[in-house]
Amino acid sequence: MMKLVDIISTSSHYLLLVHLLHLLKWTLNVAPPQKTKKRKADLMIDVLERQIEVINCGIASVSDAIKEGNINSNKGIATAEKGRLHCYSEDEVFSEIMNIGLPEHLQLDAFLLLIKSQLKVKAFFGVPSDRLLELLMKMMYGSRDA
C-alpha cells in the first residue's frame, strides 16, 4: 500500500490535502455527531495532520538545502573572480608606459617587449608605480632572459 506522502508529490496535491482537512473539520462541526463517523473522521484528520506535518518538514529541508547551495555557489563565484587574472589591454599597457616618464623614442620598444608576454605585463603592473620605470629599463636592457 502506498503511503500518503508518496502520493502527494506536487504543491497542488498538497493544497488539495489541506483543503480536504479543512473540509473534514468543517463537516465535523456542522454535521450532527455520530460516534462511529466522528471517530473515523477524527482518525482521518489526525492522519492528514501528521502527513501535512511530514510534508512541511520536507519542504523546509529542501528550502534550507537550496539556500545553503545558493550561499556556497555565491562564495565559489566570488573566489573564482578573485583568482582570475586581469588581462591588461594594449591600451592599458601603452597608457601606463606613457605615464611613467619613459622617453618617447623608447615607448614603442617597451610596448612591443611587454605585449610579447603576459608574464611580463603581469610583472610590470605588479610593481609599485614609483619603481615601474626602473623595472622596464631592466627588462629592456638588463638581462637577455628578462
JSON list of C-alpha atoms in Angstrom, two decimals:
[
{"chain": "A", "resi": 1, "resn": "MET", "atom": "CA", "xyz": [0.00, 0.00, 0.00]},
{"chain": "A", "resi": 2, "resn": "MET", "atom": "CA", "xyz": [1.35, 3.43, -0.92]},
{"chain": "A", "resi": 3, "resn": "LYS", "atom": "CA", "xyz": [1.88, 5.99, 1.79]},
{"chain": "A", "resi": 4, "resn": "LEU", "atom": "CA", "xyz": [0.02, 9.24, 1.50]},
{"chain": "A", "resi": 5, "resn": "VAL", "atom": "CA", "xyz": [3.38, 11.06, 1.36]},
{"chain": "A", "resi": 6, "resn": "ASP", "atom": "CA", "xyz": [4.30, 9.13, -1.80]},
{"chain": "A", "resi": 7, "resn": "ILE", "atom": "CA", "xyz": [1.07, 10.13, -3.49]},
{"chain": "A", "resi": 8, "resn": "ILE", "atom": "CA", "xyz": [1.34, 13.80, -2.58]},
{"chain": "A", "resi": 9, "resn": "SER", "atom": "CA", "xyz": [4.23, 14.97, -4.69]},
{"chain": "A", "resi": 10, "resn": "THR", "atom": "CA", "xyz": [3.23, 18.35, -6.02]},
{"chain": "A", "resi": 11, "resn": "SER", "atom": "CA", "xyz": [2.11, 21.54, -4.41]},
{"chain": "A", "resi": 12, "resn": "SER", "atom": "CA", "xyz": [-1.35, 21.21, -5.96]},
{"chain": "A", "resi": 13, "resn": "HIS", "atom": "CA", "xyz": [-1.78, 17.85, -4.23]},
{"chain": "A", "resi": 14, "resn": "TYR", "atom": "CA", "xyz": [-0.54, 19.40, -1.02]},
{"chain": "A", "resi": 15, "resn": "LEU", "atom": "CA", "xyz": [-3.08, 22.21, -1.29]},
{"chain": "A", "resi": 16, "resn": "LEU", "atom": "CA", "xyz": [-5.81, 19.67, -2.03]},
{"chain": "A", "resi": 17, "resn": "LEU", "atom": "CA", "xyz": [-4.84, 17.77, 1.11]},
{"chain": "A", "resi": 18, "resn": "VAL", "atom": "CA", "xyz": [-5.00, 20.92, 3.22]},
{"chain": "A", "resi": 19, "resn": "HIS", "atom": "CA", "xyz": [-8.38, 21.77, 1.71]},
{"chain": "A", "resi": 20, "resn": "LEU", "atom": "CA", "xyz": [-9.65, 18.25, 2.46]},
{"chain": "A", "resi": 21, "resn": "LEU", "atom": "CA", "xyz": [-8.50, 18.60, 6.06]},
{"chain": "A", "resi": 22, "resn": "HIS", "atom": "CA", "xyz": [-10.38, 21.86, 6.49]},
{"chain": "A", "resi": 23, "resn": "LEU", "atom": "CA", "xyz": [-13.46, 20.35, 4.85]},
{"chain": "A", "resi": 24, "resn": "LEU", "atom": "CA", "xyz": [-13.39, 17.40, 7.24]},
{"chain": "A", "resi": 25, "resn": "LYS", "atom": "CA", "xyz": [-13.07, 19.69, 10.24]},
{"chain": "A", "resi": 26, "resn": "TRP", "atom": "CA", "xyz": [-15.94, 21.84, 8.98]},
{"chain": "A", "resi": 27, "resn": "THR", "atom": "CA", "xyz": [-18.10, 18.77, 8.38]},
{"chain": "A", "resi": 28, "resn": "LEU", "atom": "CA", "xyz": [-17.49, 17.59, 11.93]},
{"chain": "A", "resi": 29, "resn": "ASN", "atom": "CA", "xyz": [-18.55, 20.93, 13.32]},
{"chain": "A", "resi": 30, "resn": "VAL", "atom": "CA", "xyz": [-21.70, 21.19, 11.15]},
{"chain": "A", "resi": 31, "resn": "ALA", "atom": "CA", "xyz": [-22.94, 17.59, 10.93]},
{"chain": "A", "resi": 32, "resn": "PRO", "atom": "CA", "xyz": [-24.85, 16.02, 13.81]},
{"chain": "A", "resi": 33, "resn": "PRO", "atom": "CA", "xyz": [-22.48, 13.95, 15.93]},
{"chain": "A", "resi": 34, "resn": "GLN", "atom": "CA", "xyz": [-22.49, 10.24, 15.21]},
{"chain": "A", "resi": 35, "resn": "LYS", "atom": "CA", "xyz": [-19.97, 8.38, 17.30]},
{"chain": "A", "resi": 36, "resn": "THR", "atom": "CA", "xyz": [-18.51, 5.99, 14.71]},
{"chain": "A", "resi": 37, "resn": "LYS", "atom": "CA", "xyz": [-18.45, 8.52, 11.89]},
{"chain": "A", "resi": 38, "resn": "LYS", "atom": "CA", "xyz": [-16.97, 11.16, 14.17]},
{"chain": "A", "resi": 39, "resn": "ARG", "atom": "CA", "xyz": [-14.31, 8.74, 15.43]},
{"chain": "A", "resi": 40, "resn": "LYS", "atom": "CA", "xyz": [-13.36, 7.75, 11.87]},
{"chain": "A", "resi": 41, "resn": "ALA", "atom": "CA", "xyz": [-13.28, 11.39, 10.82]},
{"chain": "A", "resi": 42, "resn": "ASP", "atom": "CA", "xyz": [-11.13, 12.28, 13.84]},
{"chain": "A", "resi": 43, "resn": "LEU", "atom": "CA", "xyz": [-8.71, 9.50, 12.91]},
{"chain": "A", "resi": 44, "resn": "MET", "atom": "CA", "xyz": [-8.63, 10.70, 9.32]},
{"chain": "A", "resi": 45, "resn": "ILE", "atom": "CA", "xyz": [-7.94, 14.26, 10.49]},
{"chain": "A", "resi": 46, "resn": "ASP", "atom": "CA", "xyz": [-5.09, 13.02, 12.69]},
{"chain": "A", "resi": 47, "resn": "VAL", "atom": "CA", "xyz": [-3.60, 11.09, 9.78]},
{"chain": "A", "resi": 48, "resn": "LEU", "atom": "CA", "xyz": [-3.92, 14.08, 7.46]},
{"chain": "A", "resi": 49, "resn": "GLU", "atom": "CA", "xyz": [-2.40, 16.45, 10.02]},
{"chain": "A", "resi": 50, "resn": "ARG", "atom": "CA", "xyz": [0.59, 14.12, 10.50]},
{"chain": "A", "resi": 51, "resn": "GLN", "atom": "CA", "xyz": [1.07, 13.83, 6.76]},
{"chain": "A", "resi": 52, "resn": "ILE", "atom": "CA", "xyz": [0.92, 17.62, 6.36]},
{"chain": "A", "resi": 53, "resn": "GLU", "atom": "CA", "xyz": [3.49, 17.94, 9.15]},
{"chain": "A", "resi": 54, "resn": "VAL", "atom": "CA", "xyz": [5.79, 15.48, 7.36]},
{"chain": "A", "resi": 55, "resn": "ILE", "atom": "CA", "xyz": [5.37, 17.36, 4.08]},
{"chain": "A", "resi": 56, "resn": "ASN", "atom": "CA", "xyz": [6.05, 20.71, 5.77]},
{"chain": "A", "resi": 57, "resn": "CYS", "atom": "CA", "xyz": [9.26, 19.31, 7.29]},
{"chain": "A", "resi": 58, "resn": "GLY", "atom": "CA", "xyz": [10.31, 18.02, 3.86]},
{"chain": "A", "resi": 59, "resn": "ILE", "atom": "CA", "xyz": [9.61, 21.36, 2.23]},
{"chain": "A", "resi": 60, "resn": "ALA", "atom": "CA", "xyz": [11.57, 23.17, 4.96]},
{"chain": "A", "resi": 61, "resn": "SER", "atom": "CA", "xyz": [14.52, 20.79, 4.46]},
{"chain": "A", "resi": 62, "resn": "VAL", "atom": "CA", "xyz": [14.53, 21.33, 0.70]},
{"chain": "A", "resi": 63, "resn": "SER", "atom": "CA", "xyz": [14.27, 25.08, 1.20]},
{"chain": "A", "resi": 64, "resn": "ASP", "atom": "CA", "xyz": [17.22, 25.07, 3.62]},
{"chain": "A", "resi": 65, "resn": "ALA", "atom": "CA", "xyz": [19.28, 22.97, 1.21]},
{"chain": "A", "resi": 66, "resn": "ILE", "atom": "CA", "xyz": [18.55, 25.38, -1.65]},
{"chain": "A", "resi": 67, "resn": "LYS", "atom": "CA", "xyz": [19.51, 28.38, 0.49]},
{"chain": "A", "resi": 68, "resn": "GLU", "atom": "CA", "xyz": [22.76, 26.70, 1.56]},
{"chain": "A", "resi": 69, "resn": "GLY", "atom": "CA", "xyz": [23.51, 25.78, -2.05]},
{"chain": "A", "resi": 70, "resn": "ASN", "atom": "CA", "xyz": [22.97, 29.38, -3.14]},
{"chain": "A", "resi": 71, "resn": "ILE", "atom": "CA", "xyz": [25.28, 30.67, -0.40]},
{"chain": "A", "resi": 72, "resn": "ASN", "atom": "CA", "xyz": [28.01, 28.18, -1.37]},
{"chain": "A", "resi": 73, "resn": "SER", "atom": "CA", "xyz": [27.55, 28.98, -5.05]},
{"chain": "A", "resi": 74, "resn": "ASN", "atom": "CA", "xyz": [27.92, 32.71, -4.41]},
{"chain": "A", "resi": 75, "resn": "LYS", "atom": "CA", "xyz": [31.08, 32.10, -2.35]},
{"chain": "A", "resi": 76, "resn": "GLY", "atom": "CA", "xyz": [32.51, 29.96, -5.16]},
{"chain": "A", "resi": 77, "resn": "ILE", "atom": "CA", "xyz": [31.79, 32.62, -7.76]},
{"chain": "A", "resi": 78, "resn": "ALA", "atom": "CA", "xyz": [33.42, 35.31, -5.61]},
{"chain": "A", "resi": 79, "resn": "THR", "atom": "CA", "xyz": [36.50, 33.13, -5.09]},
{"chain": "A", "resi": 80, "resn": "ALA", "atom": "CA", "xyz": [36.76, 32.39, -8.81]},
{"chain": "A", "resi": 81, "resn": "GLU", "atom": "CA", "xyz": [36.53, 36.07, -9.67]},
{"chain": "A", "resi": 82, "resn": "LYS", "atom": "CA", "xyz": [39.28, 36.93, -7.19]},
{"chain": "A", "resi": 83, "resn": "GLY", "atom": "CA", "xyz": [41.55, 34.24, -8.62]},
{"chain": "A", "resi": 84, "resn": "ARG", "atom": "CA", "xyz": [41.01, 35.24, -12.23]},
{"chain": "A", "resi": 85, "resn": "LEU", "atom": "CA", "xyz": [43.97, 37.10, -13.70]},
{"chain": "A", "resi": 86, "resn": "HIS", "atom": "CA", "xyz": [43.29, 40.55, -15.04]},
{"chain": "A", "resi": 87, "resn": "CYS", "atom": "CA", "xyz": [44.12, 40.61, -18.71]},
{"chain": "A", "resi": 88, "resn": "TYR", "atom": "CA", "xyz": [45.50, 44.05, -19.48]},
{"chain": "A", "resi": 89, "resn": "SER", "atom": "CA", "xyz": [44.63, 45.52, -22.85]},
{"chain": "A", "resi": 90, "resn": "GLU", "atom": "CA", "xyz": [47.22, 47.02, -25.16]},
{"chain": "A", "resi": 91, "resn": "ASP", "atom": "CA", "xyz": [45.73, 50.44, -24.42]},
{"chain": "A", "resi": 92, "resn": "GLU", "atom": "CA", "xyz": [46.26, 49.97, -20.68]},
{"chain": "A", "resi": 93, "resn": "VAL", "atom": "CA", "xyz": [49.86, 48.85, -21.22]},
{"chain": "A", "resi": 94, "resn": "PHE", "atom": "CA", "xyz": [50.73, 51.75, -23.54]},
{"chain": "A", "resi": 95, "resn": "SER", "atom": "CA", "xyz": [48.96, 54.28, -21.32]},
{"chain": "A", "resi": 96, "resn": "GLU", "atom": "CA", "xyz": [50.99, 53.15, -18.30]},
{"chain": "A", "resi": 97, "resn": "ILE", "atom": "CA", "xyz": [54.24, 53.29, -20.32]},
{"chain": "A", "resi": 98, "resn": "MET", "atom": "CA", "xyz": [53.45, 56.91, -21.20]},
{"chain": "A", "resi": 99, "resn": "ASN", "atom": "CA", "xyz": [52.58, 57.74, -17.57]},
{"chain": "A", "resi": 100, "resn": "ILE", "atom": "CA", "xyz": [55.88, 56.56, -16.06]},
{"chain": "A", "resi": 101, "resn": "GLY", "atom": "CA", "xyz": [58.01, 59.07, -17.91]},
{"chain": "A", "resi": 102, "resn": "LEU", "atom": "CA", "xyz": [59.83, 56.77, -20.34]},
{"chain": "A", "resi": 103, "resn": "PRO", "atom": "CA", "xyz": [61.41, 58.82, -23.14]},
{"chain": "A", "resi": 104, "resn": "GLU", "atom": "CA", "xyz": [59.17, 58.89, -26.21]},
{"chain": "A", "resi": 105, "resn": "HIS", "atom": "CA", "xyz": [61.70, 57.21, -28.51]},
{"chain": "A", "resi": 106, "resn": "LEU", "atom": "CA", "xyz": [61.74, 54.14, -26.18]},
{"chain": "A", "resi": 107, "resn": "GLN", "atom": "CA", "xyz": [58.00, 53.85, -25.63]},
{"chain": "A", "resi": 108, "resn": "LEU", "atom": "CA", "xyz": [57.24, 51.68, -28.66]},
{"chain": "A", "resi": 109, "resn": "ASP", "atom": "CA", "xyz": [60.16, 49.34, -27.91]},
{"chain": "A", "resi": 110, "resn": "ALA", "atom": "CA", "xyz": [58.94, 48.95, -24.33]},
{"chain": "A", "resi": 111, "resn": "PHE", "atom": "CA", "xyz": [55.40, 48.37, -25.55]},
{"chain": "A", "resi": 112, "resn": "LEU", "atom": "CA", "xyz": [56.48, 45.65, -28.01]},
{"chain": "A", "resi": 113, "resn": "LEU", "atom": "CA", "xyz": [58.59, 43.98, -25.31]},
{"chain": "A", "resi": 114, "resn": "LEU", "atom": "CA", "xyz": [55.71, 43.88, -22.83]},
{"chain": "A", "resi": 115, "resn": "ILE", "atom": "CA", "xyz": [52.95, 42.65, -25.13]},
{"chain": "A", "resi": 116, "resn": "LYS", "atom": "CA", "xyz": [55.04, 39.64, -26.18]},
{"chain": "A", "resi": 117, "resn": "SER", "atom": "CA", "xyz": [54.45, 38.03, -22.79]},
{"chain": "A", "resi": 118, "resn": "GLN", "atom": "CA", "xyz": [51.51, 38.13, -20.38]},
{"chain": "A", "resi": 119, "resn": "LEU", "atom": "CA", "xyz": [54.03, 37.28, -17.65]},
{"chain": "A", "resi": 120, "resn": "LYS", "atom": "CA", "xyz": [55.97, 40.47, -18.35]},
{"chain": "A", "resi": 121, "resn": "VAL", "atom": "CA", "xyz": [52.75, 42.52, -18.36]},
{"chain": "A", "resi": 122, "resn": "LYS", "atom": "CA", "xyz": [51.77, 40.94, -15.03]},
{"chain": "A", "resi": 123, "resn": "ALA", "atom": "CA", "xyz": [55.20, 41.75, -13.56]},
{"chain": "A", "resi": 124, "resn": "PHE", "atom": "CA", "xyz": [55.02, 45.29, -14.93]},
{"chain": "A", "resi": 125, "resn": "PHE", "atom": "CA", "xyz": [51.65, 46.01, -13.30]},
{"chain": "A", "resi": 126, "resn": "GLY", "atom": "CA", "xyz": [52.64, 44.18, -10.11]},
{"chain": "A", "resi": 127, "resn": "VAL", "atom": "CA", "xyz": [55.43, 46.60, -9.21]},
{"chain": "A", "resi": 128, "resn": "PRO", "atom": "CA", "xyz": [54.74, 49.83, -7.26]},
{"chain": "A", "resi": 129, "resn": "SER", "atom": "CA", "xyz": [54.30, 52.76, -9.64]},
{"chain": "A", "resi": 130, "resn": "ASP", "atom": "CA", "xyz": [57.41, 54.57, -8.37]},
{"chain": "A", "resi": 131, "resn": "ARG", "atom": "CA", "xyz": [59.58, 51.61, -9.50]},
{"chain": "A", "resi": 132, "resn": "LEU", "atom": "CA", "xyz": [57.95, 50.91, -12.89]},
{"chain": "A", "resi": 133, "resn": "LEU", "atom": "CA", "xyz": [60.50, 52.86, -14.90]},
{"chain": "A", "resi": 134, "resn": "GLU", "atom": "CA", "xyz": [63.36, 51.02, -13.21]},
{"chain": "A", "resi": 135, "resn": "LEU", "atom": "CA", "xyz": [61.74, 47.63, -13.89]},
{"chain": "A", "resi": 136, "resn": "LEU", "atom": "CA", "xyz": [61.04, 48.47, -17.51]},
{"chain": "A", "resi": 137, "resn": "MET", "atom": "CA", "xyz": [64.64, 49.55, -18.08]},
{"chain": "A", "resi": 138, "resn": "LYS", "atom": "CA", "xyz": [65.87, 46.28, -16.53]},
{"chain": "A", "resi": 139, "resn": "MET", "atom": "CA", "xyz": [63.52, 44.34, -18.82]},
{"chain": "A", "resi": 140, "resn": "MET", "atom": "CA", "xyz": [64.71, 46.23, -21.87]},
{"chain": "A", "resi": 141, "resn": "TYR", "atom": "CA", "xyz": [68.46, 46.41, -21.15]},
{"chain": "A", "resi": 142, "resn": "GLY", "atom": "CA", "xyz": [69.19, 44.32, -18.06]},
{"chain": "A", "resi": 143, "resn": "SER", "atom": "CA", "xyz": [69.43, 40.63, -18.85]},
{"chain": "A", "resi": 144, "resn": "ARG", "atom": "CA", "xyz": [68.69, 38.69, -22.02]},
{"chain": "A", "resi": 145, "resn": "ASP", "atom": "CA", "xyz": [66.12, 36.37, -20.40]},
{"chain": "A", "resi": 146, "resn": "ALA", "atom": "CA", "xyz": [64.07, 39.18, -18.77]}
]
